[in-house]
Coordinates of C-alpha atoms in Angstrom, one line a residue:
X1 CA 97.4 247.3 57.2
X2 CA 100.6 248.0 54.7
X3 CA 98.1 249.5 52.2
X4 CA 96.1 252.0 55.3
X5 CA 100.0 253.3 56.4
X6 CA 100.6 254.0 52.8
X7 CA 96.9 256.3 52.1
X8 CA 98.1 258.0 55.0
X9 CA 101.0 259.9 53.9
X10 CA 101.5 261.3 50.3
X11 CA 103.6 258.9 47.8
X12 CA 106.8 261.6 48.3
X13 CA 106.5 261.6 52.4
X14 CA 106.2 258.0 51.8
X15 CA 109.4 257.7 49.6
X16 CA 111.4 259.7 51.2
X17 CA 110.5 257.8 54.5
X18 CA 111.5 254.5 52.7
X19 CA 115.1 255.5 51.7
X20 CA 116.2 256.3 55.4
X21 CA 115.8 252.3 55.7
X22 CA 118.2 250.0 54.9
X23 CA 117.9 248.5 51.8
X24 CA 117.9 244.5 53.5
X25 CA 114.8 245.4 55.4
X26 CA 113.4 247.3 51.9
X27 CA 113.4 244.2 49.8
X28 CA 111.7 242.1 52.7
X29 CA 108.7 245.4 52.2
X30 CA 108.1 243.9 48.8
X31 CA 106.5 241.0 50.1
X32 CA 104.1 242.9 52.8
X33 CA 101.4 244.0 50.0
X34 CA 101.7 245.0 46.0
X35 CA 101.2 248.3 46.6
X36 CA 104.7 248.5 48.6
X37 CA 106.0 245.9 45.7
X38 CA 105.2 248.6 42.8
X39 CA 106.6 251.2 44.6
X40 CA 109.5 250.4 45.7
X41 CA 110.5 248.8 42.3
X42 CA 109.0 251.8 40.7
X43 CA 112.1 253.6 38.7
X44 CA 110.5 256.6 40.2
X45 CA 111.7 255.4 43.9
X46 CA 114.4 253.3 42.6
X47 CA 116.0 257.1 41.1
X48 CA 115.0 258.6 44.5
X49 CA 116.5 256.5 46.4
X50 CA 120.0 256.1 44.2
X51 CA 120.3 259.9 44.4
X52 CA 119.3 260.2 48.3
X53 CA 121.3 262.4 50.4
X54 CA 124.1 259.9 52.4
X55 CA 127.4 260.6 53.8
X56 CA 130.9 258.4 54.4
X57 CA 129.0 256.8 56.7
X58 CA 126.8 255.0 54.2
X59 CA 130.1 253.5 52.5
X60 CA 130.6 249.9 53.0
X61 CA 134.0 248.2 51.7
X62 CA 133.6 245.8 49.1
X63 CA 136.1 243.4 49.4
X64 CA 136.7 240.3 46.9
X65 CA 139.4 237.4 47.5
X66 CA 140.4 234.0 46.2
X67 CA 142.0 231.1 48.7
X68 CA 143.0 228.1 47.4
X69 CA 140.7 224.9 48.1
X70 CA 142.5 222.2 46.4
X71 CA 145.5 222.1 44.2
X72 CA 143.9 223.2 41.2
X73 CA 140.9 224.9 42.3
X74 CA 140.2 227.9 44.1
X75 CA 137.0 229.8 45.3
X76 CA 136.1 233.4 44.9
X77 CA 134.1 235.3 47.8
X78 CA 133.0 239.3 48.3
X79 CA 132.6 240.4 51.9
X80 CA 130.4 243.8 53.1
X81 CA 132.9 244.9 55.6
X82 CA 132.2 247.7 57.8
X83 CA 134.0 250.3 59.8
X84 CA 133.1 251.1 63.8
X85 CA 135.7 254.8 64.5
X86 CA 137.7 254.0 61.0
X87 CA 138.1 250.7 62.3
X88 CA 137.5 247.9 59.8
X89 CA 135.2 245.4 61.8
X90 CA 136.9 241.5 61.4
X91 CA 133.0 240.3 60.7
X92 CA 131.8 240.8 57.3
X93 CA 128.3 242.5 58.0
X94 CA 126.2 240.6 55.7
X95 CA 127.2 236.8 54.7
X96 CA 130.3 236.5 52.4
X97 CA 128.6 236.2 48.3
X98 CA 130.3 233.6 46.1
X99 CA 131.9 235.4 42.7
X100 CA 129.5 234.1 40.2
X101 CA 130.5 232.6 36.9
X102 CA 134.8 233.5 37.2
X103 CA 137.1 230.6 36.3
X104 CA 138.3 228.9 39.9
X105 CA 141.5 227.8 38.4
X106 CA 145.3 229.7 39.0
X107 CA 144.0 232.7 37.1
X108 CA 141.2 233.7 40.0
X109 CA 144.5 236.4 40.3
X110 CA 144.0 238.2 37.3
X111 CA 140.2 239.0 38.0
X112 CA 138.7 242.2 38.0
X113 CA 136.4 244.4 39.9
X114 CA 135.3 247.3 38.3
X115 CA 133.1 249.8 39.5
X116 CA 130.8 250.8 41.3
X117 CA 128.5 252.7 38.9
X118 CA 125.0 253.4 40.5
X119 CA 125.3 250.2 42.6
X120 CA 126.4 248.0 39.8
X121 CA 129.9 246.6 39.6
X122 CA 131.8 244.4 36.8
X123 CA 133.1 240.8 37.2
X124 CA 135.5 239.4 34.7
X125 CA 138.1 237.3 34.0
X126 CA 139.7 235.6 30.7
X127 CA 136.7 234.4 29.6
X128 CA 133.9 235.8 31.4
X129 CA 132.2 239.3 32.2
X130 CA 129.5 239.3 34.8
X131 CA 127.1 242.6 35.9
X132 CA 126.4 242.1 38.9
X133 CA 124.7 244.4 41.8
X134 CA 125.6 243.0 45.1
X135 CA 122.7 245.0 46.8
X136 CA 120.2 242.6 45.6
X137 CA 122.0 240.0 44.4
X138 CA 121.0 240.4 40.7
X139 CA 123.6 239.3 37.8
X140 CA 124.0 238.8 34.4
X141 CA 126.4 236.7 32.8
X142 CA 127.2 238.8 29.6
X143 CA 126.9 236.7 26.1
X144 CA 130.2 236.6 24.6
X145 CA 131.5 238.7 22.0
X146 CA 131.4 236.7 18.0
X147 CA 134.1 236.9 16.8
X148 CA 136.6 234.1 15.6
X149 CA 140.4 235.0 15.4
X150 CA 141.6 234.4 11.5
X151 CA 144.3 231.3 11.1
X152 CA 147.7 232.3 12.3
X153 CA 146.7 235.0 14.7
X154 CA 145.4 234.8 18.5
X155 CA 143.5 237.6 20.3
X156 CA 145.1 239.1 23.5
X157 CA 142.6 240.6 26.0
X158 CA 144.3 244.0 26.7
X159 CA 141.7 245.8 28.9
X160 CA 138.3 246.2 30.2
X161 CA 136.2 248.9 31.5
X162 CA 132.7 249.9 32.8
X163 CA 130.8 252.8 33.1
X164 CA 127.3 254.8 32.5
X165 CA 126.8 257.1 29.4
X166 CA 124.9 260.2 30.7
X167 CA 123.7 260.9 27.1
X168 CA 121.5 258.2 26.4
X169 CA 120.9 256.3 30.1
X170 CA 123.0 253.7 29.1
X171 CA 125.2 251.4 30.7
X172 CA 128.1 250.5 29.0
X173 CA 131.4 247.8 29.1
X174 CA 134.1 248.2 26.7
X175 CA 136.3 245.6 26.0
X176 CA 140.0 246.1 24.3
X177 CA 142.3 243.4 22.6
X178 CA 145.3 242.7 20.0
X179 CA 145.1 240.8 17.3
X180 CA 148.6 239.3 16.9
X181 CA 150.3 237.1 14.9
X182 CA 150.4 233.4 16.4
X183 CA 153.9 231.5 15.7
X184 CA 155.7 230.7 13.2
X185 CA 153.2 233.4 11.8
X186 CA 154.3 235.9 14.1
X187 CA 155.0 239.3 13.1
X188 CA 156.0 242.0 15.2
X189 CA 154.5 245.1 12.9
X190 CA 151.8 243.2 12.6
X191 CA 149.4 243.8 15.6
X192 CA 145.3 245.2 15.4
X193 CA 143.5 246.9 18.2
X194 CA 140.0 245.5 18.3
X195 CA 137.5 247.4 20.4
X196 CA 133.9 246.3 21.6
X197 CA 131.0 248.1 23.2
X198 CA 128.3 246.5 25.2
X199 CA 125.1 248.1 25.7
X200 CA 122.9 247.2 28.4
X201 CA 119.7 248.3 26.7
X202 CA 120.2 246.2 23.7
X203 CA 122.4 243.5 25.3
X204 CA 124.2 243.2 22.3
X205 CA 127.8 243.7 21.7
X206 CA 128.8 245.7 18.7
X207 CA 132.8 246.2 17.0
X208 CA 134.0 249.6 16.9
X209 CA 135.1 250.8 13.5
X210 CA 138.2 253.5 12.8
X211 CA 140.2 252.7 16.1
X212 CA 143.5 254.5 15.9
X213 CA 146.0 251.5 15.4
X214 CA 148.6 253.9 17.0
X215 CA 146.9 253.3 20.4
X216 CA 149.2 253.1 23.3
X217 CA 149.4 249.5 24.4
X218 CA 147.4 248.9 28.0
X219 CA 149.2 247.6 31.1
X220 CA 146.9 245.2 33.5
X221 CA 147.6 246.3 37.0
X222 CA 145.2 245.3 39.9
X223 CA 143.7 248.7 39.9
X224 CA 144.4 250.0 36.6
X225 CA 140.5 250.7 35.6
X226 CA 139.1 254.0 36.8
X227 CA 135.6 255.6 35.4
X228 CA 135.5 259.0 35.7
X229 CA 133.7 261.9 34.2
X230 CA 131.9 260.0 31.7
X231 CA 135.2 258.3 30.7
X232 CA 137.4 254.9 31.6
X233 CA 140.6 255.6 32.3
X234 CA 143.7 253.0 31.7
X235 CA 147.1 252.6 32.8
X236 CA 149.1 252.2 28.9
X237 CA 152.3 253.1 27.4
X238 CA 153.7 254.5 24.3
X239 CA 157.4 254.7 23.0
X240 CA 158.6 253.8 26.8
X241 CA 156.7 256.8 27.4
X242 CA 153.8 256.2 30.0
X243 CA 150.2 257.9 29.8
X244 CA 146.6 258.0 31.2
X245 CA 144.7 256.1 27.8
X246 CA 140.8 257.9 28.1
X247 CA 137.5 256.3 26.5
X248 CA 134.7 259.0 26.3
X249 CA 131.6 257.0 26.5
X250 CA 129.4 259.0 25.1
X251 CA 131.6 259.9 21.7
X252 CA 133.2 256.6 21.6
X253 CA 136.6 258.4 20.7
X254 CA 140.1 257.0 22.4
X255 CA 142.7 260.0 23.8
X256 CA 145.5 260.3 26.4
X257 CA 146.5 261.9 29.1
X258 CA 150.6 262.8 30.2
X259 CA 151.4 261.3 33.3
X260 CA 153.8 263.0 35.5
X261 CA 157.7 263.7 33.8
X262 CA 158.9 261.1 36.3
X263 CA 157.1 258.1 35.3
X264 CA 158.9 256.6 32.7
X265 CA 160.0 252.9 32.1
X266 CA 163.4 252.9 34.1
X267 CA 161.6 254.3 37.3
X268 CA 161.2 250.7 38.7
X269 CA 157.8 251.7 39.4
X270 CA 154.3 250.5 39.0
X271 CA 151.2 252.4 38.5
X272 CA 147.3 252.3 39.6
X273 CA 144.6 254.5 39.0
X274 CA 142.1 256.0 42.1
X275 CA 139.9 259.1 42.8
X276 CA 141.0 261.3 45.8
X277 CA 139.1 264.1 46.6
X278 CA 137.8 263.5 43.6
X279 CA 140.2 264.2 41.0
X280 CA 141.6 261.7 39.0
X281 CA 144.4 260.5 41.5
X282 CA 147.7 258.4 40.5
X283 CA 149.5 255.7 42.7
X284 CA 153.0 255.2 41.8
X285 CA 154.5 252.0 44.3
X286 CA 157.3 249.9 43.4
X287 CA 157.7 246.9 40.7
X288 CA 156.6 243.8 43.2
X289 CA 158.8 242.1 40.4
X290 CA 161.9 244.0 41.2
X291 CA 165.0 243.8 44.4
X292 CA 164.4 246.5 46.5
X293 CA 165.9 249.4 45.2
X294 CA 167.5 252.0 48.3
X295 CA 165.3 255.4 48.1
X296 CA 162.8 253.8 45.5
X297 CA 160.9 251.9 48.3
X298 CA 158.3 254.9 49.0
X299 CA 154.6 254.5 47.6
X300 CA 153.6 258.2 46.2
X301 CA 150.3 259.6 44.9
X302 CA 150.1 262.0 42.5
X303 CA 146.7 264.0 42.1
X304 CA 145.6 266.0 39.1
X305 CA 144.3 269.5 40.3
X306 CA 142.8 270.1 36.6
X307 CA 141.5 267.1 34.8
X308 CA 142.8 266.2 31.6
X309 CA 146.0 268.8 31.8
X310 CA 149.4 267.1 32.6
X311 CA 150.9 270.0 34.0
X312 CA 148.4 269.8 37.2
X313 CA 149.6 266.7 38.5
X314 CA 150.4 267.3 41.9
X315 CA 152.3 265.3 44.4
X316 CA 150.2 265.0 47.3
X317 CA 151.6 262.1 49.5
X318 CA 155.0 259.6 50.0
X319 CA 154.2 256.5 52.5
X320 CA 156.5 253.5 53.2
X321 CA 154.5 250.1 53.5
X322 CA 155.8 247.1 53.7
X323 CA 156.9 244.9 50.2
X324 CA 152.9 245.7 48.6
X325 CA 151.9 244.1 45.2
X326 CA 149.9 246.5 44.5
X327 CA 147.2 249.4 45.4
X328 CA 143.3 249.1 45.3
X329 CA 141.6 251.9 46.3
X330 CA 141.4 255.2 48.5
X331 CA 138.8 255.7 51.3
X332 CA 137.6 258.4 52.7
X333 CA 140.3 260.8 51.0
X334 CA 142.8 259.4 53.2
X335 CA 142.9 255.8 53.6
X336 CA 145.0 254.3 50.8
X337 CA 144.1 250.3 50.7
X338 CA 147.1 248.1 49.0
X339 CA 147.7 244.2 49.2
X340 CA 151.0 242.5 50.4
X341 CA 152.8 240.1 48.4
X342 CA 151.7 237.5 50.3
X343 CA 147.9 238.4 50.3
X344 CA 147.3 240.6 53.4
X345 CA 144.9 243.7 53.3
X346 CA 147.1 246.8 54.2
X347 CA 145.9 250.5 55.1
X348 CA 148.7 253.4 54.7
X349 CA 147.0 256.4 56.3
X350 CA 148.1 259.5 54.1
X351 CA 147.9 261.8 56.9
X352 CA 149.3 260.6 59.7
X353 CA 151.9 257.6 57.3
X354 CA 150.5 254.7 60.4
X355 CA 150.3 251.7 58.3
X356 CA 148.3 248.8 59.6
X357 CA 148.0 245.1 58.4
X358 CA 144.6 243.0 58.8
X359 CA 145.7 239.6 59.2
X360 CA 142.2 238.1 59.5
X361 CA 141.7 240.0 55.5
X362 CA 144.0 237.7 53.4
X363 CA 143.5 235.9 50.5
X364 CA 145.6 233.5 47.6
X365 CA 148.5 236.6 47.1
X366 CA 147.4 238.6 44.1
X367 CA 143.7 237.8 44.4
X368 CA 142.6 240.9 46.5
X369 CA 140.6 243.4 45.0
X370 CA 138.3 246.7 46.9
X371 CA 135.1 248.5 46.1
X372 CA 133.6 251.5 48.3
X373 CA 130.2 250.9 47.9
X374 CA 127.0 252.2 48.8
X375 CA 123.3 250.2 48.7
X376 CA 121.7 250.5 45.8
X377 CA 118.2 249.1 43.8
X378 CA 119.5 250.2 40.5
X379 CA 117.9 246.9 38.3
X380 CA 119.5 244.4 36.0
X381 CA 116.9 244.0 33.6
X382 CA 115.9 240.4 32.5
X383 CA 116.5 239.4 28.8
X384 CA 112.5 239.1 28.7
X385 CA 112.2 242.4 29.7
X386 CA 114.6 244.1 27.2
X387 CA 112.9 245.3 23.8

């Protein structure tokens, strides 16, 4: 029967019929006949269907937390949540998905969530860097990188970041650290960059040669990662003076960006990077670490009208939340997304300043992190299947 419905209609009617459905009820297709299997894992329809027309509408919230199960261990889950009139429904839409592979101990905190790119988002921690697609339920726990720090020194993981190189279909993850001088060895001047690129396609990792030692030294914030425009984007500092540090992925080649003149180091402020109308888009809210400071307690967003020219940042909005630790994401160009010290999901609406909290979307405190997301096929290919 599966097979006559598809000799009716040409294979394009028949794709573009298939990515108007949801993409639950396209994996359960698979198993109706091998006809509907090849097509729909075809990267013909697997394309079409990434690059289908869809709308706000289409965007689901990815949402990832940590709570605390025992004293020393904690567990990880992401949760599809919805929206019914820009209201964030309390029931996650599909069932909550267990963070594969991440440590479960105190540092479930410091995880990150990077992404989306085509579908596909990032998972790491300390020790661990998982692709994962959440769509299907595909991941791959990345092998890690060989190298073994020399006597004396110990390696400091300064950043990560993910992204898709246009140039040669490849996706990519960059990883940054320090090498640094371990006591009694320690020696301030004494400090290397070290750089490595993971390709997909090879699923290998390979060291980066000529990095600029001068680098400005990265800053881990919750949402300090941005890929944009073919480049990741991190939150880093040079000579107290604060900057956008850029990673072209299809040249490989390190440069920065000026933040605005009033972000320096005495601002008692902290920064994260989003998109906003999309333009590269800065958050600057105060240091959770810090007393309240009278007149510093606004949260302001800074959007850069030309990209890569410091003299377009623009700012755009000021809200008062309550005590945040820090942003995660923008939604729908006006929804700004930030976590309370004690773990609470908070929205500040940039229009209208109405800030709302969502008690039933809390987590361990510093363990929230958000992904807009839309369904997507896009494959994680199988070791077996890479050349």
């Amino acid at each position: 029967m599966a097979d006559e419905i598809m000799k009716m209609y040409p294979e394009d009617v028949m794709m573009y019929i298939l990515t108007r459905i949801q993409v639950k009820s396209l994996l359960r297709l698979k198993c109706v006949s091998k006809t509907w299997w090849a097509l729909i894992n075809s990267s013909t329809f697997i394309h079409f269907h990434l690059n289908r027309t869809t709308t706000t509408k289409d965007e689901l919230i990815l949402f990832k937390r940590s709570f605390k199960e025992e004293p020393n261990k904690y567990q990880s889950t992401m949760s599809f949540l919805f929206d019914v009139d820009e209201k964030i429904d309390d029931e996650p839409i599909f069932p909550d998905l267990d963070v594969p592979y991440l440590t479960t101990t105190f540092a479930c905190m410091f995880h990150r969530l990077l992404g989306p790119c085509n579908g596909l988002i990032v998972l790491t921690d300390s020790e661990f860097i998982v692709l994962f697609n959440p769509t299907t339920r595909d991941c791959r726990l990345l092998e890690p990188i060989n190298y073994i720090c020399p006597f004396g020194f110990y390696q400091d993981n300064s950043g990560v970041g993910f992204g898709f190189d246009w140039i040669v279909n490849n996706y990519k993850v960059i990883s940054v650290s320090e090498i640094i001088g371990d006591p009694p060895f320690y020696d301030f001047h004494f400090r290397k960059w070290k750089v490595d690129v993971y390709d997909l396609i090879t699923d290998s990792w390979r060291d980066l040669d000529n990095i600029n030692q001068q680098m400005p030294k990265m800053h881990w914030y919750a949402c300090s990662e941005v890929f944009y425009k073919g480049a990741i984007h991190w939150i880093a500092s040079d000579d107290e003076i604060f900057v956008v540090l850029c990673f072209d992925l299809s040249s490989e080649i390190f440069r920065s960006i000026l933040m605005p003149d009033c972000c320096d180091y005495f601002d008692g402020k902290c920064y994260g990077l989003v998109l906003l109308n999309e333009s590269l888009t800065l958050v600057c809210y105060p240091d959770p670490g810090n007393d309240p400071q009278p007149g510093k307690e606004s949260t302001d967003v800074w959007l850069m009208k030309e990209y890569g020219i410091n003299k377009t940042w623009v700012k755009k909005y000021s809200i008062r939340a309550h005590p945040i630790e820090s942003p995660l994401v923008i939604w729908r160009d006006h929804v700004l997304f930030l976590q309370s010290q004690c773990g609470v999901l908070i929205s500040g609406d940039l229009h209208s300043e109405e800030v709302k909290e969502y008690n039933y979307l809390q987590g361990f405190p510093r363990s929230l992190r958000i992904a807009i997301y839309k369904e997507s096929l896009t494959p994680i290919p199988k070791r077996s299947e890479l050349g």
